[in-house]
Coordinates of C-alpha atoms in Angstrom, one line a residue:
Chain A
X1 CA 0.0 0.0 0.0
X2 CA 1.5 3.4 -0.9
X3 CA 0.4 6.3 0.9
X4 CA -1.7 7.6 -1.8
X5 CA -3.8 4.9 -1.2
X6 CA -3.5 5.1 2.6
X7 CA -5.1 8.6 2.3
X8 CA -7.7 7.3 0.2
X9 CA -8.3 4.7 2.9
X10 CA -8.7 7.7 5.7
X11 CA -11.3 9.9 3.4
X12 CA -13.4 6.8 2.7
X13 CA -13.8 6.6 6.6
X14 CA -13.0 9.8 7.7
X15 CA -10.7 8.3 10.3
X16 CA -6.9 8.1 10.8
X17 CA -7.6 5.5 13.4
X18 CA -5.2 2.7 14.3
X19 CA -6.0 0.3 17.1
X20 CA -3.3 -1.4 18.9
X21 CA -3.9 -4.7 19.3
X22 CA -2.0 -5.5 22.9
X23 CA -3.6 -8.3 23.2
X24 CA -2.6 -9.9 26.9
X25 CA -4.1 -13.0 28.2
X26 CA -4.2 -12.0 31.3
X27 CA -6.5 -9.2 30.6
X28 CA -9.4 -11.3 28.5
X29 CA -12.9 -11.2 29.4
X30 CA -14.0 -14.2 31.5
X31 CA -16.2 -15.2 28.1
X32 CA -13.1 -16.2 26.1
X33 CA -11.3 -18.1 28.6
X34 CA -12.2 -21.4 27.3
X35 CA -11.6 -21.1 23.7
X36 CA -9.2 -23.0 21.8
X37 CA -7.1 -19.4 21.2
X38 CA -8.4 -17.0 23.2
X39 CA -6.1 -14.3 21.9
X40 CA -7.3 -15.1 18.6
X41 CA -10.9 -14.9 19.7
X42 CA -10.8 -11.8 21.5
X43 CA -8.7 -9.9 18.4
X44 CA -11.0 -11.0 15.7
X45 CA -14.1 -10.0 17.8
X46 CA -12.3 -6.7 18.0
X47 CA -11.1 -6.5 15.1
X48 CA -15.1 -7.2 13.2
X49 CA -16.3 -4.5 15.9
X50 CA -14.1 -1.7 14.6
X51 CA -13.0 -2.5 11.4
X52 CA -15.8 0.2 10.0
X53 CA -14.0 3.0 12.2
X54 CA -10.3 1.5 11.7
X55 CA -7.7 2.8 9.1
X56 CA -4.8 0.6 10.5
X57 CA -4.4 -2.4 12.8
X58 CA -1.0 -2.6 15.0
X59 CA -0.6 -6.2 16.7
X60 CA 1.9 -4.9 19.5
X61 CA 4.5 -8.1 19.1
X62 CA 6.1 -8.6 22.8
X63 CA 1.6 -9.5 23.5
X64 CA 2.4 -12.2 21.5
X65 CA 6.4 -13.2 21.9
X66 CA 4.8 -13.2 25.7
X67 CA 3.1 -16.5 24.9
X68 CA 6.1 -18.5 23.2
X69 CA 5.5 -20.5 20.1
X70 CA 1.3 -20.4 20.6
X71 CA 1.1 -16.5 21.2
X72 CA 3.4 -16.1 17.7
X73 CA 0.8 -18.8 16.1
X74 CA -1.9 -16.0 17.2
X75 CA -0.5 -13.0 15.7
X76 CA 0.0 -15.4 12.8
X77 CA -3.6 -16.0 12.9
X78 CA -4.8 -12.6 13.1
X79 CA -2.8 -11.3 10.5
X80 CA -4.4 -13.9 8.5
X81 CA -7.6 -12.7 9.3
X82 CA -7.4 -9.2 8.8
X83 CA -6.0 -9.9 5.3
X84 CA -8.5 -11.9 4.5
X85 CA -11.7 -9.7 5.4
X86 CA -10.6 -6.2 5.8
X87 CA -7.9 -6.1 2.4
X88 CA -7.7 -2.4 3.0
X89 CA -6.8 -2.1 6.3
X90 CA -2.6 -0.8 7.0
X91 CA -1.5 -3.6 9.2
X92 CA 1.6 -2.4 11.0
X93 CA 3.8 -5.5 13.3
X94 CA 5.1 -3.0 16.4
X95 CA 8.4 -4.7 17.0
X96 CA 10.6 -1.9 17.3
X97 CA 13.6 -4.7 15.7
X98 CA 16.8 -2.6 14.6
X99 CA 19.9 -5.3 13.4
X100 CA 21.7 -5.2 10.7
X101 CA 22.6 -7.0 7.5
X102 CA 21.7 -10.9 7.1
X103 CA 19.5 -10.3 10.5
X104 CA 17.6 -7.2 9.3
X105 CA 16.9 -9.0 5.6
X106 CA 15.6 -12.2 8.2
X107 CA 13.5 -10.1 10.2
X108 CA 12.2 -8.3 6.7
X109 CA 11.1 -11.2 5.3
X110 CA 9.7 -12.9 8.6
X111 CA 7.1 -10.0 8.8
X112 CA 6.8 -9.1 4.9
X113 CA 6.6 -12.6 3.2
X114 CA 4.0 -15.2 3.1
X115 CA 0.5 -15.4 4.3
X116 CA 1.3 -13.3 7.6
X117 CA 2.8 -10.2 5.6
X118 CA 1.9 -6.9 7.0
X119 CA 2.5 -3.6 5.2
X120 CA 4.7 -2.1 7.9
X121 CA 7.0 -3.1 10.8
X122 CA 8.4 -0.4 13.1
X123 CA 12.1 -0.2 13.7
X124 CA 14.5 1.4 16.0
X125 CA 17.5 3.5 13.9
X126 CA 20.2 3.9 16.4
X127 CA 22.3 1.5 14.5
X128 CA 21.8 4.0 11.4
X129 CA 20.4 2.8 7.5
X130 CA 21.4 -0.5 7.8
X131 CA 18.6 -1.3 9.8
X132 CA 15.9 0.0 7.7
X133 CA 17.5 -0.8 4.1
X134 CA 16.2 -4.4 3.6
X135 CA 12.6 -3.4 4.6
X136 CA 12.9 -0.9 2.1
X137 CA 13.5 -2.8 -0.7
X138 CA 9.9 -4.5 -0.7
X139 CA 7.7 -2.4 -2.8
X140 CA 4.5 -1.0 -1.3
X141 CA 5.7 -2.1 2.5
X142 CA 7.0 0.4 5.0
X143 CA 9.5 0.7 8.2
X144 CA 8.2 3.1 10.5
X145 CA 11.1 4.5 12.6
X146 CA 11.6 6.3 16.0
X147 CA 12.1 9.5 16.2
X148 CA 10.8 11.3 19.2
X149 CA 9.3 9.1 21.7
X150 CA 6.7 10.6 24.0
X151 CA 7.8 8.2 27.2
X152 CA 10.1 10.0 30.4
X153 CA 13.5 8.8 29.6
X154 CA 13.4 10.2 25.8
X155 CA 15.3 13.2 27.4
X156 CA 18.1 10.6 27.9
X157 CA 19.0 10.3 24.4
X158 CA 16.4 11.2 21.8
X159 CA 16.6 14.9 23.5
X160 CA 20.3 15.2 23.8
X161 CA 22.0 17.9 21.3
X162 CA 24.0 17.2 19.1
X163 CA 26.9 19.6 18.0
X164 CA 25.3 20.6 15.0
X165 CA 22.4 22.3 17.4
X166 CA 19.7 19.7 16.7
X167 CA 18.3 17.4 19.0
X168 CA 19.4 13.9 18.3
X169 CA 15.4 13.1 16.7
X170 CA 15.9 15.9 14.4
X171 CA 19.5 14.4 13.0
X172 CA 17.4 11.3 13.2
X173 CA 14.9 12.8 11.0
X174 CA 17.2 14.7 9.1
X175 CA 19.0 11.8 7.7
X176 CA 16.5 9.3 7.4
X177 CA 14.1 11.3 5.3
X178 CA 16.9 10.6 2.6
X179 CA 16.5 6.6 2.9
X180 CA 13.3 6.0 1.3
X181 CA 10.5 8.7 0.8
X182 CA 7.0 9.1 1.8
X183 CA 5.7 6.2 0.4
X184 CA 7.7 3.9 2.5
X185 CA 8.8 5.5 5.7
X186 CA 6.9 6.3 8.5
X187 CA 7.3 7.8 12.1
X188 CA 7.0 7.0 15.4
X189 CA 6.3 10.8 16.8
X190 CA 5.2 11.2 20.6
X191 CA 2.0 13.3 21.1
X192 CA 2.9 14.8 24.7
X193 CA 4.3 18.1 23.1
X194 CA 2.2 19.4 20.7
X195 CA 5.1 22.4 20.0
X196 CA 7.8 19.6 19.3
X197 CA 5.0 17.9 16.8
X198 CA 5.4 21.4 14.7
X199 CA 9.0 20.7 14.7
X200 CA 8.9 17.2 13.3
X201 CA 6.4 18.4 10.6
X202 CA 8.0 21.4 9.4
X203 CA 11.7 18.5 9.0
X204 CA 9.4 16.1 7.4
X205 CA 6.4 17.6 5.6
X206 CA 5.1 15.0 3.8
X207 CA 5.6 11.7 5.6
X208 CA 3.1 9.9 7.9
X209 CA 3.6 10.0 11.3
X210 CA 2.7 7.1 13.6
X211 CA 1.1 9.0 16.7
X212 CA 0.6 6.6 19.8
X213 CA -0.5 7.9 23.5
X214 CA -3.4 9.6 22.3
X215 CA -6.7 8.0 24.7
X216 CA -10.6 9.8 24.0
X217 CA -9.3 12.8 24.9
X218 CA -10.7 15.3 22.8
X219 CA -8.0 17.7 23.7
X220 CA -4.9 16.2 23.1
X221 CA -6.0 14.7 19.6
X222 CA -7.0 17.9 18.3
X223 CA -3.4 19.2 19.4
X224 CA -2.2 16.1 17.7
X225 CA -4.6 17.0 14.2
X226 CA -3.5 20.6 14.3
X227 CA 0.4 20.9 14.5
X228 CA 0.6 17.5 12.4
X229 CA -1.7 16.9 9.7
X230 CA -0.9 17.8 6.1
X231 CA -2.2 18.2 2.9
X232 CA -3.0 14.3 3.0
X233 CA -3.9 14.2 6.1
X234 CA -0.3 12.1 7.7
X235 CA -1.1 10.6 10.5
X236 CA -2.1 7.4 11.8
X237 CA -3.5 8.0 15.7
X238 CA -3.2 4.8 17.7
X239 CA -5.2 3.8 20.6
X240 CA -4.7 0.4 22.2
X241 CA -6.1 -0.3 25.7
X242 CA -8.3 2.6 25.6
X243 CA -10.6 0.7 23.3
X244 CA -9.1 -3.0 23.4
X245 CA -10.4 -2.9 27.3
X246 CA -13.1 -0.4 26.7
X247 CA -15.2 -3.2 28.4
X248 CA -14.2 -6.7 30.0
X249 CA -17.6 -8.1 30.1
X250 CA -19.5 -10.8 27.5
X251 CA -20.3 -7.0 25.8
X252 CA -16.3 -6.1 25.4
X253 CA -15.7 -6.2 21.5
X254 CA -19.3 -4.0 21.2
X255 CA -17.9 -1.5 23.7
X256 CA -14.2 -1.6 21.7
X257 CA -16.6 -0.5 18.7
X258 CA -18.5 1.9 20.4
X259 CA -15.1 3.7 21.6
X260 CA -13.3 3.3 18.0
X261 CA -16.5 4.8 16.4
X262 CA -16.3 7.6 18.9
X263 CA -12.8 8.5 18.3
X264 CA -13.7 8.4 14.8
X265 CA -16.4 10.8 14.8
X266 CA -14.1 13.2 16.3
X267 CA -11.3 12.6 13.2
X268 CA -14.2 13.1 11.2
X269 CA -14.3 16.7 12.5
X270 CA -10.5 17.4 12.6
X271 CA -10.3 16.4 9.2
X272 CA -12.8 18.9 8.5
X273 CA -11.3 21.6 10.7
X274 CA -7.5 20.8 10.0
X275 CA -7.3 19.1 6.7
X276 CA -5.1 22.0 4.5
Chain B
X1 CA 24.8 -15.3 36.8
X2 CA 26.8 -12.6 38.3
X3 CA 30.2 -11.0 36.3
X4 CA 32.0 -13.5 39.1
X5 CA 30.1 -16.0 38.1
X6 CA 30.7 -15.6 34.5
X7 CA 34.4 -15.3 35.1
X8 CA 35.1 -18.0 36.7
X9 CA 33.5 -20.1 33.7
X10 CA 36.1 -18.0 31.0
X11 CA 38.8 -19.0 33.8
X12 CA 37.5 -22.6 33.8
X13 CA 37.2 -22.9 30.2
X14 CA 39.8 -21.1 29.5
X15 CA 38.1 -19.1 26.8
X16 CA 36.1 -16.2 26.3
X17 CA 34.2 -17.8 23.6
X18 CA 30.7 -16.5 22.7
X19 CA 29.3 -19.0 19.7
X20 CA 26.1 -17.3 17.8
X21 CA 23.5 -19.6 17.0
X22 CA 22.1 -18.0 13.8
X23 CA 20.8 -21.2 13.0
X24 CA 19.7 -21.0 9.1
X25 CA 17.0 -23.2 7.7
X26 CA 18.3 -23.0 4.4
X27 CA 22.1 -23.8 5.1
X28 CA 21.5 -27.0 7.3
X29 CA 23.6 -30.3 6.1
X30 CA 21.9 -32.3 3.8
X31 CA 21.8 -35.4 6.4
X32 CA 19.4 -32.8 9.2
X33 CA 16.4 -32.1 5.9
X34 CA 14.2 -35.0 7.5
X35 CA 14.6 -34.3 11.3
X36 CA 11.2 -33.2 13.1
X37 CA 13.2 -30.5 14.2
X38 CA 16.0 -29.8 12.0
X39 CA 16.9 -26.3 13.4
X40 CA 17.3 -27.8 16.8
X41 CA 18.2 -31.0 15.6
X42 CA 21.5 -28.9 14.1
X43 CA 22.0 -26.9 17.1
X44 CA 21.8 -29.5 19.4
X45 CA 24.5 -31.5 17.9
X46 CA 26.5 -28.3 17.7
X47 CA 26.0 -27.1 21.0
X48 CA 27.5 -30.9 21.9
X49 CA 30.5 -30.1 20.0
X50 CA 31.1 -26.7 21.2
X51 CA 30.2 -26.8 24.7
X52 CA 33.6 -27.4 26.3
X53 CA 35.0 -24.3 24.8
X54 CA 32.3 -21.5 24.5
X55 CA 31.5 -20.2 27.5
X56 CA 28.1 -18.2 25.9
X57 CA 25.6 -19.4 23.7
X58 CA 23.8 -16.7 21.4
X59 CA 20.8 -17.2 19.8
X60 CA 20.2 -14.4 16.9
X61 CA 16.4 -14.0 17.4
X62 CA 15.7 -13.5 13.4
X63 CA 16.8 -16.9 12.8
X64 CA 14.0 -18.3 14.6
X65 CA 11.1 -15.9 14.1
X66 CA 11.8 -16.4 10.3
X67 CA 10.0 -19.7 11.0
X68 CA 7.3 -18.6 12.6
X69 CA 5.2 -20.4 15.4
X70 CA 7.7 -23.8 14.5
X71 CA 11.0 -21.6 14.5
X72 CA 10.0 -20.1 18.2
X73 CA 9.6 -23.4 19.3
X74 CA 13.1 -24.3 17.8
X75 CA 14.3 -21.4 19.6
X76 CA 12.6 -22.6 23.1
X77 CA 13.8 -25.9 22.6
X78 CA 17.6 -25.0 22.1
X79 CA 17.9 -22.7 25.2
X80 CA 16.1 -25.4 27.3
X81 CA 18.6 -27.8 26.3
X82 CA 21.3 -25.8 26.7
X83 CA 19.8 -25.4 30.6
X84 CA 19.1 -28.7 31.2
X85 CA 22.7 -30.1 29.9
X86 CA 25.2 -27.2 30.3
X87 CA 23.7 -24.6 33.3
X88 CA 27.1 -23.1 33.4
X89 CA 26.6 -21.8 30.2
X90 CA 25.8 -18.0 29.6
X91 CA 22.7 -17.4 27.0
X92 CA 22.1 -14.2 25.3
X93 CA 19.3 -14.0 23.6
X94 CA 20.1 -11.2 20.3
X95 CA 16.6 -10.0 20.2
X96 CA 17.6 -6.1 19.9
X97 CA 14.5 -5.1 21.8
X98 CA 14.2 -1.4 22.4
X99 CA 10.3 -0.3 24.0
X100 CA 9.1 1.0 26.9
X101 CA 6.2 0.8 29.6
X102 CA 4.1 -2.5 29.5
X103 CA 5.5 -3.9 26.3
X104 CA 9.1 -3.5 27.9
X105 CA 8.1 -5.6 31.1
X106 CA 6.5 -8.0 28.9
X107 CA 9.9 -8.7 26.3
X108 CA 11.5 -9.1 29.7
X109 CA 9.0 -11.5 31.5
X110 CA 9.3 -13.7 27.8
X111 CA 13.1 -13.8 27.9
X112 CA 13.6 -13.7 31.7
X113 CA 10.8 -15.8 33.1
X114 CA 9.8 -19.9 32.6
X115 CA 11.4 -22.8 31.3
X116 CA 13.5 -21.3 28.4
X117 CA 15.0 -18.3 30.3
X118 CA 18.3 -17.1 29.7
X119 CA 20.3 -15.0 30.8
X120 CA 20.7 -12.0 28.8
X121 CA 19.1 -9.7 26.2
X122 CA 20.5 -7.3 23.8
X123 CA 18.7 -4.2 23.9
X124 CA 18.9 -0.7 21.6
X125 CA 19.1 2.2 24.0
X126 CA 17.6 4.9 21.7
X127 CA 14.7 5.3 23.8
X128 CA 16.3 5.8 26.9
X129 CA 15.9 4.2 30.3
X130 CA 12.6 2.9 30.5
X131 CA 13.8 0.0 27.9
X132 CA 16.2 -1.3 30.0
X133 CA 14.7 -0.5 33.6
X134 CA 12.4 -3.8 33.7
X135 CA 15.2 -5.8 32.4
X136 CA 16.9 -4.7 35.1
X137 CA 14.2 -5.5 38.0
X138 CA 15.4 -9.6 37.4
X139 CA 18.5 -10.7 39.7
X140 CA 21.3 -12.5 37.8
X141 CA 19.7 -11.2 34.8
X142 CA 21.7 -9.1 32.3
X143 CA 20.7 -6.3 29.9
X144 CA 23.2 -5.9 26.8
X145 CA 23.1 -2.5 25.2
X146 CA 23.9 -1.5 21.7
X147 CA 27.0 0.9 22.0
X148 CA 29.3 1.0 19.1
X149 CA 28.5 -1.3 16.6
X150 CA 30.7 -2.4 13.8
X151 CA 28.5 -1.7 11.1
X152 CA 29.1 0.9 8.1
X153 CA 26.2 3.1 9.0
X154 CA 27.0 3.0 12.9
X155 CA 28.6 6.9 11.2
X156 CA 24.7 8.2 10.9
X157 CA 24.4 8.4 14.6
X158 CA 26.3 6.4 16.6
X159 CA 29.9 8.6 15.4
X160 CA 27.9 11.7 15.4
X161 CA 29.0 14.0 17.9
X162 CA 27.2 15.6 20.4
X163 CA 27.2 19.5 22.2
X164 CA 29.0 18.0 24.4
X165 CA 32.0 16.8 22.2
X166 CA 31.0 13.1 23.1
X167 CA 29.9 10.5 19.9
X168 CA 26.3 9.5 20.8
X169 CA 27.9 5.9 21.5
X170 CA 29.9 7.7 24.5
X171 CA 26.9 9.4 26.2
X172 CA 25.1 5.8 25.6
X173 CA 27.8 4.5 27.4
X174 CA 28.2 7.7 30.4
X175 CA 24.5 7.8 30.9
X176 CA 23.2 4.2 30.9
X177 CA 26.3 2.7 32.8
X178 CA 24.5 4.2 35.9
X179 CA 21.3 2.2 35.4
X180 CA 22.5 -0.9 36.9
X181 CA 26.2 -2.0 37.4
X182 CA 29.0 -4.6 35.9
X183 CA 26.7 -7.8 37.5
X184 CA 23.7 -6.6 35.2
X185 CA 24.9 -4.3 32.0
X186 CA 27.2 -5.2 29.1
X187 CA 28.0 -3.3 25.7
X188 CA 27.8 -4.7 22.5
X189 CA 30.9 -3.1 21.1
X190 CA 32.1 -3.7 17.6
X191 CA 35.6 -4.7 17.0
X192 CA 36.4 -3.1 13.6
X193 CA 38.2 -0.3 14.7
X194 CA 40.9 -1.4 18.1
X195 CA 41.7 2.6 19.0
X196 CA 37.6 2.9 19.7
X197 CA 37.8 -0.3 22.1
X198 CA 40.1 1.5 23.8
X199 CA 38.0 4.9 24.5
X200 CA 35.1 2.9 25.2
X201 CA 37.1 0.5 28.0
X202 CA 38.0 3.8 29.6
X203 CA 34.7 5.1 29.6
X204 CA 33.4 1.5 31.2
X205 CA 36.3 -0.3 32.8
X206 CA 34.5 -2.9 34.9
X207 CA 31.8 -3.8 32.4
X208 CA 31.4 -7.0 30.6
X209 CA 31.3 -5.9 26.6
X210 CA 29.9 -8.2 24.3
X211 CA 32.5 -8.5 20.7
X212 CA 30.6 -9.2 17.5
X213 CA 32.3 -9.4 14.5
X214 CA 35.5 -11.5 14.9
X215 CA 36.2 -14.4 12.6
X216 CA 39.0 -17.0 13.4
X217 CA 41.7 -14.3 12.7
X218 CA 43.7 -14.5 15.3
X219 CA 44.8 -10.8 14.3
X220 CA 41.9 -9.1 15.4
X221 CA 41.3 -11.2 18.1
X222 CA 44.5 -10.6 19.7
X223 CA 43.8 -6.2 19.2
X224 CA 40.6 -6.9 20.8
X225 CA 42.2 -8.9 23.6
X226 CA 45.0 -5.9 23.9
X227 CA 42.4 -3.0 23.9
X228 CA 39.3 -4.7 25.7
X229 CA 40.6 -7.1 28.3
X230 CA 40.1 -5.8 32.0
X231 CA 41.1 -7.8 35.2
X232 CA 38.3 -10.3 34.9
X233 CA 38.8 -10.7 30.8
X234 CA 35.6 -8.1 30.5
X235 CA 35.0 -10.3 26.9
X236 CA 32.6 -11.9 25.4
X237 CA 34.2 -12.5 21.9
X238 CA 30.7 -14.1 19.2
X239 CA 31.6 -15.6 16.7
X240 CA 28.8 -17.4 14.3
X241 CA 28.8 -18.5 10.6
X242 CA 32.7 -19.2 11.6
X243 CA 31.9 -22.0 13.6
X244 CA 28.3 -23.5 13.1
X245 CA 28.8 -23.6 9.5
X246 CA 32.3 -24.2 9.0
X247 CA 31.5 -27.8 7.2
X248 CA 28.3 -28.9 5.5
X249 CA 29.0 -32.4 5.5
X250 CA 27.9 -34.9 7.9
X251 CA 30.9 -33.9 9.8
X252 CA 29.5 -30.7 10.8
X253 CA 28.8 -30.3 14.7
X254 CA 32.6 -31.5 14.5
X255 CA 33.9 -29.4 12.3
X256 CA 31.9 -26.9 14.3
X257 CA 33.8 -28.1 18.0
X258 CA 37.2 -27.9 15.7
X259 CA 36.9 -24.0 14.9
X260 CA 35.5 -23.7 18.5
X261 CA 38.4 -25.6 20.2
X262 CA 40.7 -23.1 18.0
X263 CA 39.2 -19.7 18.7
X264 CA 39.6 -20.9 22.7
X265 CA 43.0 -22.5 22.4
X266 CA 44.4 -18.6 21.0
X267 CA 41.9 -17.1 23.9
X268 CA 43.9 -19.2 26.2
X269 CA 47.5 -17.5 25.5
X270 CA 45.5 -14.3 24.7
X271 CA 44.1 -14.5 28.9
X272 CA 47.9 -15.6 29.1
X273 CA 49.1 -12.5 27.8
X274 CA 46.7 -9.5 28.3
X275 CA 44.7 -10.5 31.6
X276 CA 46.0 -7.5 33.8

């Protein structure tokens, strides 16, 4: 999927909704425990429920890693299964991976080839283009890298300056952008400071941005829609828990619904109010 | 396992011989292609052969992923072998995690926690902190960070400098030394370039650093020996296609023991020589 078509995607629904699928087995409703593969159960009932409001799925891998052999065999599964009924949907694997040569071409084709392909796999770039390069050579899929994080200890690193004067996202940023182009790299860019959002856009204009930490606050999703959407809209919001365990009840994957379509309706209106 | 611990095996041994299991579906001998198992079928008969002269074992998590649900059973099945038959041994598991939060806790609870635990996981530090802070939480447990890496593009951030007039591998190295100690952090640190091994043993003299990169040369071994070796060795020397694929006969897992029983037999006069 190219981003063309990704923004195509997000004006058919009016949503740039993507809904983390941290699925943990600890946390499934009562309902599920007996089946076969409750993970699998619970994701696809999640998955039907918000599908209509959803512009991108992202199965959160250590969920999955958690539960050895049978947990990868359910990510496996729901992969599958989004493929197979929602075609459309941007299904991004967030496992954060960053090796180098044969290991990054393995991990590339683990999550890019055969019937469990996803379109995107997010990737750390501390060890530089290395990493990224073999996702890059697969037309039409994407690595989505970190740049500015919104978690504490980003002031460690991420915020350090460098001697040119930029903060180490920015040279992070600055030299990626060169690697690919907007049709196959993405960002990871925290939502906690709306001013360092302007930043990131005005370095990369045109690229999509991979937004997580955004919950059904009103507030800090229009902040997000108006210092980072462009011209084709450019971001993909996530929310995980916040509508995964909207409910833990028989009614859960009708509340995970209820709370996708809510955050949707209010996309609806920031695409209205911020689309340029 | 503490640093003591591990030093006492290298002193045992005799060697400070890390062997990387990036166990290869497609290069397996011939006479493994109708095993159940063949990936652990192969390292299994390697791990025979190499066990009285490595004193690490280091599954490369890509390896096993590639094969999905079957590959992370291979992988589960190696490490609790190695357990079972050689609990002296050190297991790094080359994952290169890097998140944060409640995915974080989670990679550490699947690498740390049930019957194929190991000891260490390698970790990318671009995040900060909270990636490595619930590794850290485990006694006896190790986190291994991404430093310098020997890779081409370690130059797009790794050499770049900072304000400060550090590289970013240096304030890695100032900042995250402080998040544990020498019983529960170690460095990958690349071995292509001896003057660096030097800065960075300066910067960390009691940590354990973990030495991709070196063949059977006994060249580089010996500058890496020179430059890295502290008082209790401080080495972890990997070395992979080198030794698990150095025959693709029959005579494999022997030919394997043979390159094995060579890298520790120069190890042996290098302890001679540079243990200070």
């Amino acid at each position: 999927m190219n981003s063309t078509q990704l923004f195509e995607q997000i004006c058919r629904k009016r949503s740039f909704l993507c809904v983390g699928l941290d699925t943990d087995l600890a946390k499934l409703p009562a309902c599920l425990q007996d089946s076969e593969d409750s993970v699998f159960a619970f994701n696809r009932a999640v998955i039907d429920a918000t599908a209509p409001y959803a512009v991108s799925y992202k199965p959160n891998m250590a969920f999955y890693e958690a539960g050895g052999a049978e947990g990868w065999r359910s990510y496996e599964k729901t992969v599958s299964y989004i493929r197979e009924h929602y075609p459309d949907i941007f299904i991004i694997a967030d496992a954060k991976r960053g090796d180098i040569g044969n290991t990054s071409r393995l991990y590339a084709r683990s999550f890019f080839e055969g019937s469990s392909a996803v379109d995107a796999v997010t990737l750390s770039p501390y060890m530089g283009h290395d990493t990224a390069a073999p996702f890059l050579e697969y037309e039409g899929r994407w690595a989505v890298l970190l740049a500015l994080t919104s978690n504490g200890s980003a002031a460690d690193f991420e915020l350090q300056r460098m001697s040119s004067g930029d903060y180490l996202y920015e040279t992070v940023l600055r030299t990626s952008r060169s690697w690919g182009n907007e049709d196959n790299i993405m960002y990871v860019v925290g939502a906690t400071q709306a001013a360092m959002l302007e930043r990131v856009r005005a370095l990369v204009p045109n690229h999509f941005f991979l937004v997580p930490g955004v919950g059904a606050q009103g507030g800090s999703l229009e902040e997000v829609a108006r210092y980072g959407m462009n011209s084709r809209c450019g971001l993909l919001v996530n929310s995980s828990r916040g509508i995964i365990y909207a409910d833990s009840s028989e009614r859960f994957a009708e509340a995970a619904g209820e709370k996708a379509k809510e955050l949707a309706c209010e996309m609806s209106r920031l695409l209205d109010t911020f689309l340029k």
